[in-house]
mmCIF file of C-alpha atoms in Angstrom:
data_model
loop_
_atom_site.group_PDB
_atom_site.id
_atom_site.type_symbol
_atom_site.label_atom_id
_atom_site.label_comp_id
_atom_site.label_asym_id
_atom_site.label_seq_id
_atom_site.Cartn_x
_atom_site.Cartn_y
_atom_site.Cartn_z
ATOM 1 C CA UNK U 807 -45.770 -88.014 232.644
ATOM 2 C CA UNK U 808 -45.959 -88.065 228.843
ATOM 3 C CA UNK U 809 -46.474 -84.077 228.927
ATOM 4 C CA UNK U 810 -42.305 -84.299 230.830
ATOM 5 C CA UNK U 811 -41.247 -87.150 228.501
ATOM 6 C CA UNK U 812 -42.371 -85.165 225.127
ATOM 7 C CA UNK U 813 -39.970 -82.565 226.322
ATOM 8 C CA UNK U 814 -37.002 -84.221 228.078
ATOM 9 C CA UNK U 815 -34.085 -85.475 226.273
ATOM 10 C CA UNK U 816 -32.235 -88.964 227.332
ATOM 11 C CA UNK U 817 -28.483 -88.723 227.895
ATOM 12 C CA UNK U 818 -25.690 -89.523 230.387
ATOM 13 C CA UNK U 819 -24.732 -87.303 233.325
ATOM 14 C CA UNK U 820 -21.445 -88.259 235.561
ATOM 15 C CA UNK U 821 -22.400 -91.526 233.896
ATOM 16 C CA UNK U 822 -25.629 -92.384 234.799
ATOM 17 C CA UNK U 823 -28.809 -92.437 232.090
ATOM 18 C CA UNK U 824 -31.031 -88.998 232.799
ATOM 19 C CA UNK U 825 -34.334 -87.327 232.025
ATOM 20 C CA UNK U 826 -33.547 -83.548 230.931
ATOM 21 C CA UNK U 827 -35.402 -80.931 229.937
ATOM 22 C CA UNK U 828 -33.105 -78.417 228.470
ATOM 23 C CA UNK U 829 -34.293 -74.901 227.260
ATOM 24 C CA UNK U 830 -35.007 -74.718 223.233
ATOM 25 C CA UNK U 831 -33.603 -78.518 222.516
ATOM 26 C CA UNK U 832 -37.394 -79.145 223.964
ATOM 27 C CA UNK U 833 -38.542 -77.254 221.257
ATOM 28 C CA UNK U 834 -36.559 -79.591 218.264
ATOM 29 C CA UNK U 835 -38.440 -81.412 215.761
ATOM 30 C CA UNK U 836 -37.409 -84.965 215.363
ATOM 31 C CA UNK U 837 -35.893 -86.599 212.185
ATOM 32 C CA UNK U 838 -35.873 -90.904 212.342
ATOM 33 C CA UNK U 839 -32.820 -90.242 209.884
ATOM 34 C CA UNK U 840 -30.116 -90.624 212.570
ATOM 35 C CA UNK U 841 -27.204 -88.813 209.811
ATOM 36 C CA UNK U 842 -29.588 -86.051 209.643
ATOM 37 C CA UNK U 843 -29.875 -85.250 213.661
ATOM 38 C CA UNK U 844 -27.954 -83.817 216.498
ATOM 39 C CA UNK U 845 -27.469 -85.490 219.789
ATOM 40 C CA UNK U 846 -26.883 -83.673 223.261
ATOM 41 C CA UNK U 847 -24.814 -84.913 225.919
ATOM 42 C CA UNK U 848 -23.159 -83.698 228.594
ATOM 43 C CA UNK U 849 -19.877 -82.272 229.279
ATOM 44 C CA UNK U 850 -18.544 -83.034 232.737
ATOM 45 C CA UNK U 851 -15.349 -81.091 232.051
ATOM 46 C CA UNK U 852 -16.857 -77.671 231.515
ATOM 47 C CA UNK U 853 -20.567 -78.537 233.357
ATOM 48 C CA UNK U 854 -22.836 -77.640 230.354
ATOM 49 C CA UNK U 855 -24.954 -79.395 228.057
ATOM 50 C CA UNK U 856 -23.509 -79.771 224.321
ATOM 51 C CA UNK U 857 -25.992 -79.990 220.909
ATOM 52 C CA UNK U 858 -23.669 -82.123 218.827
ATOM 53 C CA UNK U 859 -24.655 -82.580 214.825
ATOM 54 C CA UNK U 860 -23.668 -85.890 213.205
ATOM 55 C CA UNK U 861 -22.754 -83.442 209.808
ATOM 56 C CA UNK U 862 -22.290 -80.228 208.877
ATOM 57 C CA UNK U 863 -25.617 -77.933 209.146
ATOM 58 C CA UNK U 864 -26.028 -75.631 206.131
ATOM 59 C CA UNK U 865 -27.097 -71.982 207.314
ATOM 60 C CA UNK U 866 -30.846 -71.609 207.655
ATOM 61 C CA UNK U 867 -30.998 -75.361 207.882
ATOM 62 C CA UNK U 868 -33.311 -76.545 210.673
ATOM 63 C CA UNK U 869 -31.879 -78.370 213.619
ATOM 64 C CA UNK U 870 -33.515 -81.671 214.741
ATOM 65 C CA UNK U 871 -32.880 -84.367 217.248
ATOM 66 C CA UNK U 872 -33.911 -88.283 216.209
ATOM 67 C CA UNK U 873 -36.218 -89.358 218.969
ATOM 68 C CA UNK U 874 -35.767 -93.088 218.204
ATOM 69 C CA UNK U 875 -37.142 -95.573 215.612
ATOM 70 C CA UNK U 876 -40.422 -95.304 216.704
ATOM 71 C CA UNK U 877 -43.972 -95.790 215.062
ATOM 72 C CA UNK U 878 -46.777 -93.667 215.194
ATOM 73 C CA UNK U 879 -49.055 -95.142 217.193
ATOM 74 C CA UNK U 880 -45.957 -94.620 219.987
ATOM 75 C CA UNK U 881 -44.899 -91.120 218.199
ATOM 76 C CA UNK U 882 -48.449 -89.877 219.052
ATOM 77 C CA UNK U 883 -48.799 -91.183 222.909
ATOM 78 C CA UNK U 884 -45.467 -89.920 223.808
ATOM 79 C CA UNK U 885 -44.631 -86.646 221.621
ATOM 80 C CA UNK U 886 -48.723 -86.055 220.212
ATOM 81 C CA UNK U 887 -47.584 -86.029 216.809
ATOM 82 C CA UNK U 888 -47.405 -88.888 213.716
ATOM 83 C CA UNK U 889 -45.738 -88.943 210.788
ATOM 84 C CA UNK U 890 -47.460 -88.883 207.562
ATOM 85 C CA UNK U 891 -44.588 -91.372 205.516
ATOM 86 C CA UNK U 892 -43.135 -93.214 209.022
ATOM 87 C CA UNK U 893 -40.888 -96.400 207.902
ATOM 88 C CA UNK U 894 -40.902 -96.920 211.767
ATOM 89 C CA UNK U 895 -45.054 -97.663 211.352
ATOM 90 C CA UNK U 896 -46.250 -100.661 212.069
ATOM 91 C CA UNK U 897 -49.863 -102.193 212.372
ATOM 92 C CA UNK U 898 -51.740 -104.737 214.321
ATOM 93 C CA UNK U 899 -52.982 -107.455 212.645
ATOM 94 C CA UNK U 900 -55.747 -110.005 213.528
ATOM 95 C CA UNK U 901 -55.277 -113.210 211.892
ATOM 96 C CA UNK U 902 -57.440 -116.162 213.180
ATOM 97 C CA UNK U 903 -55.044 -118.938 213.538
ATOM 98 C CA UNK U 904 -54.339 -122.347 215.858
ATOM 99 C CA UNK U 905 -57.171 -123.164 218.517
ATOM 100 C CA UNK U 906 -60.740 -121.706 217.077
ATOM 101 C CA UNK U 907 -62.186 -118.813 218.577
ATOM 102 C CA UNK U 908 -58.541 -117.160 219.778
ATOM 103 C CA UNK U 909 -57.174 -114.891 217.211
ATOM 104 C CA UNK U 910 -53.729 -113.961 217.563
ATOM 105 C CA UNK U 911 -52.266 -110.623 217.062
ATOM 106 C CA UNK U 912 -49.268 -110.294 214.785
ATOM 107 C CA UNK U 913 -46.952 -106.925 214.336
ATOM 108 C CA UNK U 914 -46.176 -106.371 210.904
ATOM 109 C CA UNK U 915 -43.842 -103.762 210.154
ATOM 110 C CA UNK U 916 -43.261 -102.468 206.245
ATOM 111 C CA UNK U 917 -40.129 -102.717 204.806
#
């Protein structure tokens, strides 16, 4: 499943949310900067998927789609890569609390 989901894009087709894997926007590279990526969607007027940027593209530029705010630990189950400097990243923390002898987890996320 995750091997389909690395590669499919999530967008709306005759109005309903779809799974689609769409020859070379499988192959962008994701940006978690939302003004720096391009979105796809679908045109129902003239049946074809669009690549839409949020700005304009400079030549030679590359061309990258925002996955989602998502952390590495996710980043690496679902696309097999992490991000070295990820302000999505979060960790686990155990910190023995309450009733003795069960710890409870707490997600810290940096800011």
């Amino acid at each position: 499943v995750s091997m389909v989901l690395s590669r499919a894009v999530n967008l709306q087709v005759h109005g309903e949310a779809q799974h689609a894997i769409i020859p070379l926007v499988d192959m962008l590279n994701h940006t978690h900067v939302s003004r720096d990526a391009c979105r796809v969607r679908y045109n129902d007027d003239v049946r074809a998927f669009e690549l839409v940027a949020s700005a304009p593209i400079d030549a030679g530029a590359e061309v990258r789609l925002c996955y989602g705010r998502k952390g590495n630990s996710e980043l690496l189950a679902a696309y097999g890569f992490a991000l070295a400097a990820n302000e999505c990243d979060e960790a686990l923390v155990d910190v023995p609390f309450g009733v003795a002898g069960e710890p409870t987890m707490l997600s810290m996320q940096k800011l």
